[in-house]
Tab-separated table of C-alpha atoms in Angstrom:
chain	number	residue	atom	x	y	z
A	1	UNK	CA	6.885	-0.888	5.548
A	2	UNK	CA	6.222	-2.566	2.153
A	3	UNK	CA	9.708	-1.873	0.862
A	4	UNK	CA	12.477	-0.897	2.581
A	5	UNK	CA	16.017	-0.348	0.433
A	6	UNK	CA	19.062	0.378	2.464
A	7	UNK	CA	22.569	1.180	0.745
A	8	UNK	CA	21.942	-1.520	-2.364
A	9	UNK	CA	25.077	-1.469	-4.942
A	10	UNK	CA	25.423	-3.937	-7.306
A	11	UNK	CA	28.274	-3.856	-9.682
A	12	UNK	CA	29.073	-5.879	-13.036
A	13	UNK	CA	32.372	-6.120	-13.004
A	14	UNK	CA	33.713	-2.343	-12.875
A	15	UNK	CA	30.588	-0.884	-13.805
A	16	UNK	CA	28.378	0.327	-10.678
A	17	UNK	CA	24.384	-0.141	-12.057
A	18	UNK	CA	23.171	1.196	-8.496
A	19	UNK	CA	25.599	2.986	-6.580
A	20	UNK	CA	24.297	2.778	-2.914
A	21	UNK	CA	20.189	3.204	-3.420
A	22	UNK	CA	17.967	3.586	-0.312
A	23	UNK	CA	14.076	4.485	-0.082
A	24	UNK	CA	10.805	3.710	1.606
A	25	UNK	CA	7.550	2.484	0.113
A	26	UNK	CA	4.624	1.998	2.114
A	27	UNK	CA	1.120	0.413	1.852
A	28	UNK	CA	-0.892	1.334	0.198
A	29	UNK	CA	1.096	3.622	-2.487
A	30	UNK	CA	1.624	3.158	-6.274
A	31	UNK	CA	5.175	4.475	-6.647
A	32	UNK	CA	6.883	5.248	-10.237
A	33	UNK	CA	10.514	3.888	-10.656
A	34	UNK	CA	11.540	5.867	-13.388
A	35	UNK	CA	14.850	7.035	-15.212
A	36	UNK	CA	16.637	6.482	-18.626
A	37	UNK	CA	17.400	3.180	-20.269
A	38	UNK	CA	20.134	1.539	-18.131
A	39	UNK	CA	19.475	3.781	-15.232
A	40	UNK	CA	19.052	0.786	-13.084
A	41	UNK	CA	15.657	0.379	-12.886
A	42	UNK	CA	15.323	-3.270	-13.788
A	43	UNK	CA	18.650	-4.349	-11.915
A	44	UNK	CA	16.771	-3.030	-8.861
A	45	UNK	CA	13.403	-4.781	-9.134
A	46	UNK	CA	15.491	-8.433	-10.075
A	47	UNK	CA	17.224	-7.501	-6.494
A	48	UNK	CA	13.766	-6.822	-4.652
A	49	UNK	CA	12.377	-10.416	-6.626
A	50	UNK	CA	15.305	-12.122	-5.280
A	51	UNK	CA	16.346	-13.176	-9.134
A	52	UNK	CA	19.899	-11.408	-8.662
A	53	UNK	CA	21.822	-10.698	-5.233
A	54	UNK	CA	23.127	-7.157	-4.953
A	55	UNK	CA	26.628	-6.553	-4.566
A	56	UNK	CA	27.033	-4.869	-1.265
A	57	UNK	CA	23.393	-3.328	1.155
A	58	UNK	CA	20.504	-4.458	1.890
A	59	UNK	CA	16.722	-4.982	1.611
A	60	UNK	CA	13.317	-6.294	3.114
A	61	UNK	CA	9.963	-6.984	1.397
A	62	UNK	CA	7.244	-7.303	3.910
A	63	UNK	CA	9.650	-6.829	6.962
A	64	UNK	CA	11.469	-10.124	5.036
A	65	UNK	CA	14.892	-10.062	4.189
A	66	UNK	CA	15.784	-10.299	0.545
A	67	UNK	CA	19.114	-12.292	1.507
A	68	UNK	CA	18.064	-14.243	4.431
A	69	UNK	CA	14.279	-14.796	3.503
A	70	UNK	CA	14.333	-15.512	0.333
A	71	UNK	CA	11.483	-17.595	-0.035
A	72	UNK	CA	8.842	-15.730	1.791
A	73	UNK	CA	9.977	-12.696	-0.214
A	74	UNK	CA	9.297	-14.677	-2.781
A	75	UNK	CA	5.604	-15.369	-1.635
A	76	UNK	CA	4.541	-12.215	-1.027
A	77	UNK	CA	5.761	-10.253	-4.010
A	78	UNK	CA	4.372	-10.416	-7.625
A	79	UNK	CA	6.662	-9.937	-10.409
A	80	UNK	CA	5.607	-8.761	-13.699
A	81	UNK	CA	9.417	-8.534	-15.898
A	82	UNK	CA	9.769	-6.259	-18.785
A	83	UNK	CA	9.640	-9.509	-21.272
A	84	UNK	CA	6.734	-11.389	-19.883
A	85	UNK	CA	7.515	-14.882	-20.016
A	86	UNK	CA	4.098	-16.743	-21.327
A	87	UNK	CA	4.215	-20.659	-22.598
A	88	UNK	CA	2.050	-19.707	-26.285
A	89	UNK	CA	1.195	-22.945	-26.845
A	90	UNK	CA	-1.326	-23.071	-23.605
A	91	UNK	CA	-4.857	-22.119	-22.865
A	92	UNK	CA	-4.979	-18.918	-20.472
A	93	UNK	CA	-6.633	-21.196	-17.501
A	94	UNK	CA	-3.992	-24.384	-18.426
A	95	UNK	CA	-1.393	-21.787	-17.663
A	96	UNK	CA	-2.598	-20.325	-14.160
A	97	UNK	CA	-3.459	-23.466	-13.582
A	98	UNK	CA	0.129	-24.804	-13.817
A	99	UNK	CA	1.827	-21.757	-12.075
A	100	UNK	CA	-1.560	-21.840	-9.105
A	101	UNK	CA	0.074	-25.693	-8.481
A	102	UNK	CA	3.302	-23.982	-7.964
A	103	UNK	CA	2.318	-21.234	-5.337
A	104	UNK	CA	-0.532	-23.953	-3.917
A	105	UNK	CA	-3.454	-21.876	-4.403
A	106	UNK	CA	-6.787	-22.913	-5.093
A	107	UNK	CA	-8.690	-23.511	-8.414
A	108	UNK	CA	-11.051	-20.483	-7.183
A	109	UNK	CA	-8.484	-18.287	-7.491
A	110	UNK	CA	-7.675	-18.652	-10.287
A	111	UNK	CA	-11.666	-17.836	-11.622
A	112	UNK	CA	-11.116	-14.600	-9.002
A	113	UNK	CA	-8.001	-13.413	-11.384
A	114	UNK	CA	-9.114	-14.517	-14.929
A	115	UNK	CA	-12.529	-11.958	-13.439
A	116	UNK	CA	-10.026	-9.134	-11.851
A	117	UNK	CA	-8.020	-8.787	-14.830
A	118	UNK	CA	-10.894	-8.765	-17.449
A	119	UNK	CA	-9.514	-11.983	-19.506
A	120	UNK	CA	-13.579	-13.798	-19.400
A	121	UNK	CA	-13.662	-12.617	-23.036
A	122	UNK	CA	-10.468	-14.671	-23.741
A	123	UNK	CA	-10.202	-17.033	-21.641
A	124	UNK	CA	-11.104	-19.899	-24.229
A	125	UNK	CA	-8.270	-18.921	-26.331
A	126	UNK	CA	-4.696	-20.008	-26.136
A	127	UNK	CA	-1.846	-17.144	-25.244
A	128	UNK	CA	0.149	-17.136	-28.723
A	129	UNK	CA	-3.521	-15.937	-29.613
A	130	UNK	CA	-3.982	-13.336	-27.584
A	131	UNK	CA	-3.178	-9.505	-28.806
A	132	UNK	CA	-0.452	-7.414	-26.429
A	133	UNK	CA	-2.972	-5.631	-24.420
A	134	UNK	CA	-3.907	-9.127	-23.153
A	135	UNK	CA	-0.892	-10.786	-23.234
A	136	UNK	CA	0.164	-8.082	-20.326
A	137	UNK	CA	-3.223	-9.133	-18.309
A	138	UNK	CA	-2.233	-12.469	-18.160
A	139	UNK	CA	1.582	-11.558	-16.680
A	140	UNK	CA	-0.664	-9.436	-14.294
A	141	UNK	CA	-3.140	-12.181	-13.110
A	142	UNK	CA	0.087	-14.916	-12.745
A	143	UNK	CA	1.697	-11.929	-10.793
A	144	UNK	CA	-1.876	-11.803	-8.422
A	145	UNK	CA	-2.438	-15.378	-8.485
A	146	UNK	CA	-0.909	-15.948	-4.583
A	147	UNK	CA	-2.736	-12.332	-3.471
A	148	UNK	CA	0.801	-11.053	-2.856
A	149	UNK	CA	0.967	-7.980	-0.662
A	150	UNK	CA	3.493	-6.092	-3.246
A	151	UNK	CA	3.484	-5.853	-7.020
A	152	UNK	CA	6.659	-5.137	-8.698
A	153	UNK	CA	5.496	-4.210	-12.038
A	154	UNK	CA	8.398	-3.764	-15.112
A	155	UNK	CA	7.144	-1.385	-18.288
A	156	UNK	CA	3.967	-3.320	-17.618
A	157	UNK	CA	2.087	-0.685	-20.021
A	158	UNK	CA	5.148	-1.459	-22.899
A	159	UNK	CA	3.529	-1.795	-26.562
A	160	UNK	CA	-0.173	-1.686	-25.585
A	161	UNK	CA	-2.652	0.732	-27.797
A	162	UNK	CA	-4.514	3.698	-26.358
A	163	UNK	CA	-7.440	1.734	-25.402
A	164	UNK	CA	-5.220	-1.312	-23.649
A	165	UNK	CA	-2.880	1.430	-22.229
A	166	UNK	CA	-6.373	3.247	-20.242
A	167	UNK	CA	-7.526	-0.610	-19.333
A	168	UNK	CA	-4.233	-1.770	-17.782
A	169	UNK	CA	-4.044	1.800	-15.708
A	170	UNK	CA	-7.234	1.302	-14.428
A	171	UNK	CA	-6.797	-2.241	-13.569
A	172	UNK	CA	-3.197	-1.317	-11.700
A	173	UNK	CA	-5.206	2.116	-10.284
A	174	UNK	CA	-7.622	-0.705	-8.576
A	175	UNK	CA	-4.756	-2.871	-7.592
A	176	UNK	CA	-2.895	0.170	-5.504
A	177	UNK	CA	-6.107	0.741	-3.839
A	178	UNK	CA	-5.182	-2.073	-1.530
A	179	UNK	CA	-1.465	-3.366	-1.875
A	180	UNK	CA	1.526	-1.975	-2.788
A	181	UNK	CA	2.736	-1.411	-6.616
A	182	UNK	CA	6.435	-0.218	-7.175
A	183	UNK	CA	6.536	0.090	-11.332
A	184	UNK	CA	8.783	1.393	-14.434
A	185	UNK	CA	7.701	3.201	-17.434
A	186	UNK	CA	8.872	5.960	-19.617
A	187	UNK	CA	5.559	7.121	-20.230
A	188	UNK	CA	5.468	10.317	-18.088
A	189	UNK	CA	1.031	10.536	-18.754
A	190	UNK	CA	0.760	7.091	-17.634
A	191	UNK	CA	3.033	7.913	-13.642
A	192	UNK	CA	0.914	11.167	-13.801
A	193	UNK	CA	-2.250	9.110	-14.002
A	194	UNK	CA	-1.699	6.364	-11.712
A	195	UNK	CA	1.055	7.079	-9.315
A	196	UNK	CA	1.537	8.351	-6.010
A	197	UNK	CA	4.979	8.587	-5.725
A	198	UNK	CA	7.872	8.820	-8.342
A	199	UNK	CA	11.205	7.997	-7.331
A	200	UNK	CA	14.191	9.063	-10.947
A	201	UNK	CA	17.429	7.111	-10.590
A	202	UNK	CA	19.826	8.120	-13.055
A	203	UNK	CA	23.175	6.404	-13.858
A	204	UNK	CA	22.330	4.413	-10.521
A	205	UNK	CA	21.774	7.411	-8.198
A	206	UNK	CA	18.686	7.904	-7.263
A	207	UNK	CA	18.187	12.058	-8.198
A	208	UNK	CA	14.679	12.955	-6.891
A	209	UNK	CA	11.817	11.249	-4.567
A	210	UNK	CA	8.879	13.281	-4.904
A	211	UNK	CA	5.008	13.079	-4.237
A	212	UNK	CA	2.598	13.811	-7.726
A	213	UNK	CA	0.894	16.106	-5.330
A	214	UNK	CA	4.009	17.879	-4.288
A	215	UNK	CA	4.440	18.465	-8.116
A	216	UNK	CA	1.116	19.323	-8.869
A	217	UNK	CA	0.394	21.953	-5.758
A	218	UNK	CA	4.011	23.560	-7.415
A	219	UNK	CA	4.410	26.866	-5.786
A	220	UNK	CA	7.391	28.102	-8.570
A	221	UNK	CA	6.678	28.827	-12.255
A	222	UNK	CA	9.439	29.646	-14.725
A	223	UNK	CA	8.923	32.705	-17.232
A	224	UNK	CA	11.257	32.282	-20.879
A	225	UNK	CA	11.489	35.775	-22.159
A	226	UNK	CA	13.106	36.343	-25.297
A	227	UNK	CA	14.616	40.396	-25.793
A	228	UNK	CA	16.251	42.211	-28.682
A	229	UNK	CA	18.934	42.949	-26.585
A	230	UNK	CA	20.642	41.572	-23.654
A	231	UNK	CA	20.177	41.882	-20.484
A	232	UNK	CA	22.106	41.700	-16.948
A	233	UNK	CA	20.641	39.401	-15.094
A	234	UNK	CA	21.198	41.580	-11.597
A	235	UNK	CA	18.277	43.826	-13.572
A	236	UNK	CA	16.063	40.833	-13.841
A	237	UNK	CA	16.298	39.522	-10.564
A	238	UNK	CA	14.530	43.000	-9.108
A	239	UNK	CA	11.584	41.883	-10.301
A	240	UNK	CA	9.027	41.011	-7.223
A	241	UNK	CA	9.068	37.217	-6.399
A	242	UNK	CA	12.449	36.334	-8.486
A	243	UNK	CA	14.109	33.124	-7.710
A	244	UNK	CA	16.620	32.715	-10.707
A	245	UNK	CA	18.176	34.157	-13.452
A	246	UNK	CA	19.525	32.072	-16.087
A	247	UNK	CA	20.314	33.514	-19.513
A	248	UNK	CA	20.277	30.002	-21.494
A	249	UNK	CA	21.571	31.264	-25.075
A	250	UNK	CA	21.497	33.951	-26.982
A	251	UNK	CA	18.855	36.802	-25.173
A	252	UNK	CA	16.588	33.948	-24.011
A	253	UNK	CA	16.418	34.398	-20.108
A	254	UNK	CA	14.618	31.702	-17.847
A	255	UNK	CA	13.273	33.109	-14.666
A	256	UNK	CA	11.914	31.644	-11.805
A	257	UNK	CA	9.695	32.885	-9.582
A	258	UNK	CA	8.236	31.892	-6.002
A	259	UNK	CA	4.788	32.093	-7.035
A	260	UNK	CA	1.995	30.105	-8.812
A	261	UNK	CA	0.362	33.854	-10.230
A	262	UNK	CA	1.005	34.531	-13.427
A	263	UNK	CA	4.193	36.985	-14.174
A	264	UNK	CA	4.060	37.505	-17.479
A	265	UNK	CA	2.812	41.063	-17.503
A	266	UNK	CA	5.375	41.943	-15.001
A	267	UNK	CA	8.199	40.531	-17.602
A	268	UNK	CA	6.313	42.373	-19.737
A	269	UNK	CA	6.199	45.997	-17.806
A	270	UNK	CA	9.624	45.210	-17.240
A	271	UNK	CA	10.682	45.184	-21.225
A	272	UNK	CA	8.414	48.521	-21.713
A	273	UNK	CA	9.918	50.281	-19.076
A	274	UNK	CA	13.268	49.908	-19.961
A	275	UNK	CA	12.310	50.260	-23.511
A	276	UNK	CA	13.383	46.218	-24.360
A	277	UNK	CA	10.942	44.253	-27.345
A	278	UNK	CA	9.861	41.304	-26.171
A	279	UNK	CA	10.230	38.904	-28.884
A	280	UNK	CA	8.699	35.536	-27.479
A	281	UNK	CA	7.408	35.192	-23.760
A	282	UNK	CA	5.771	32.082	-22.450
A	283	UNK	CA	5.561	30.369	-18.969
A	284	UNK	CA	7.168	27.316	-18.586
A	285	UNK	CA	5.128	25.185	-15.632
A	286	UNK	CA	6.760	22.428	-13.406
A	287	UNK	CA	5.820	18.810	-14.852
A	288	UNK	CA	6.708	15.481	-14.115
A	289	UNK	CA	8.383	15.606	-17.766
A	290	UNK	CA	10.546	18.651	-16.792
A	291	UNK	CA	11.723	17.459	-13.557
A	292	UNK	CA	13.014	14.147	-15.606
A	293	UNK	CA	14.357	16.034	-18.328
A	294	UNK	CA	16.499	18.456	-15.912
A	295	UNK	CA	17.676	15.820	-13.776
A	296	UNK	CA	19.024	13.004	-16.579
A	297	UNK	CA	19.973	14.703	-19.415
C-alpha cells in the first residue's frame, strides 16, 4: 500500500479542515484529490509530506509512519506544493545540484531528470528565466530527483498554457506508469485525462471515491424534460427503467433512468400520449464535472 490514511483530523483552533479522512492508494495508480478551495486538499498532502502533524489519526507512506518515521517518509515521497519554491537567481543544474547534495544522490541523476522532464532546451538558462510551463518541470524533476516511490503533486498543472498543460499531463501520465501520484487540480479535463482514481473531499469530508472507469462505463443517464404543464411525478415514474423523479423548478423534471439507451423518445411518447408539449428535452450524461458539482455545491 502506497498510501494508507486512517481517521486523520486536523483542526485550527475550532475549525475542523479534515474531519476524520481515511482511504487507500496503491501502486501503481494516479489518483485525483479534488474538492473546492479550502476543502482540505492541501492540509492533507502537508500531513502525508510530514510538513504539518495532524490533529488526531493516522498515516503511513510506504508502510512508514508519518509520525514515527518521519524521515524515511520523507525519502520516499516527492512533494511538488501549490507555490513551487525555486531560488531565481540559479542555473536549473546549480539548483538540482544543491537539493541532489541534500538527498545524496548522484550527479547522473540529476542528467536522468533534467532528460525525463524535457528541461535540455533550458537547461543553460537560470529559473527567474524560465516561462511557467517550465518553472513547474523543474518543481517536478527536484520532486524525482531521489526516485521516490510516491509523488504528491499540488495544482501542479496551475497557470500553464494549452500546450504546457498537454506536456506536463503527459510527463505525470509517464510518471504513474510506474510509481504512485496522489494530485489536486480543479481542472476536471485534466483528472479525466490522466487519472485513475478521484477521491472529492468537501468541507473536510471526503464525499465520493470513485474509479474514471466506474464513471465512464455509467449505467444511469438523466433525461431534463421541460412541459407546458405540470406533471405528477407518480405519472413519470411509470415510464420503463425510471429511477427518479425530481421536478427541479417550474415544469422542468429530471429523470433518471437505469439504462445507458437513449430515452428520449420514450419522454417523448410519453408527452404525446397524454397530450403534454414538450418544450426543451435533452439528456443530461454522468461526468466527472456533475458528480463534483452535486456533491459540493
Amino acid at each position: 500500500m502506497s498510501i494508507e490514511v486512517v481517521g486523520i483530523t486536523k483542526r485550527y483552533g475550532n475549525q475542523k479542515a479534515l474531519n476524520n479522512v481515511s482511504f487507500k492508494v496503491e501502486k501503481p495508480e494516479i489518483v485525483g484529490f479534488l474538492g473546492p478551495n479550502g476543502a482540505g486538499k492541501s492540509t492533507m498532502m502537508k500531513i502525508l509530506t510530514t510538513y504539518i502533524d495532524a490533529s488526531s489519526g493516522s498515516a503511513k507512506v510506504n508502510g512508514n509512519d508519518i509520525s514515527q518515521n518521519t524521515q524515511r517518509v520523507q525519502q520516499s515521497v516527492g512533494y511538488l506544493p501549490e507555490h513551487n519554491p525555486l531560488y531565481l537567481d540559479m542555473y536549473i543544474k546549480e539548483y538540482l545540484a544543491f537539493n541532489a547534495n541534500i538527498y545524496n544522490v548522484s550527479k547522473q541523476r540529476i542528467a536522468e531528470v533534467i532528460e525525463l522532464t524535457g528541461l535540455t532546451p533550458e537547461v543553460h538558462k537560470k529559473i527567474g528565466q524560465l516561462s511557467k510551463g517550465y518553472r513547474q518541470r523543474v518543481g517536478l524533476a527536484n520532486a524525482l530527483l531521489h526516485d521516490p516511490e510516491v509523488l504528491i503533486l499540488d495544482e501542479p498543472t496551475t497557470g500553464l498554457d494549452p500546450n504546457q498543460l498537454v506536456d506536463i499531463r503527459h510527463l505525470i501520465k509517464n510518471i504513474g506508469n510506474t510509481k504512485t501520484v496522489f494530485l489536486s487540480t480543479h481542472i476536471m479535463q485534466e483528472v479525466e485525462a490522466m487519472c485513475d482514481r478521484v477521491i472529492i473531499i468537501n468541507k473536510g469530508n471526503i464525499v465520493a471515491d470513485k474509479k474514471l472507469k466506474e464513471l465512464r462505463e455509467c449505467k444511469e443517464q438523466t433525461v431534463i424534460v421541460e412541459f407546458d404543464y405540470r406533471v405528477e411525478d407518480a405519472f413519470l415514474l411509470k415510464l420503463p427503467k425510471v429511477k427518479s423523479v425530481t421536478n427541479t423548478h417550474g415544469f422542468v423534471y429530471e429523470i433518471t433512468f437505469k439504462t445507458s439507451e437513449d430515452m428520449r423518445s420514450y419522454v417523448f411518447d410519453f408527452a404525446h400520449d397524454n397530450q403534454l408539449k414538450i418544450l426543451q428535452l435533452n439528456q443530461k450524461n454522468a461526468s466527472l464535472e456533475s458528480l463534483f458539482r452535486e456533491l459540493t455545491a
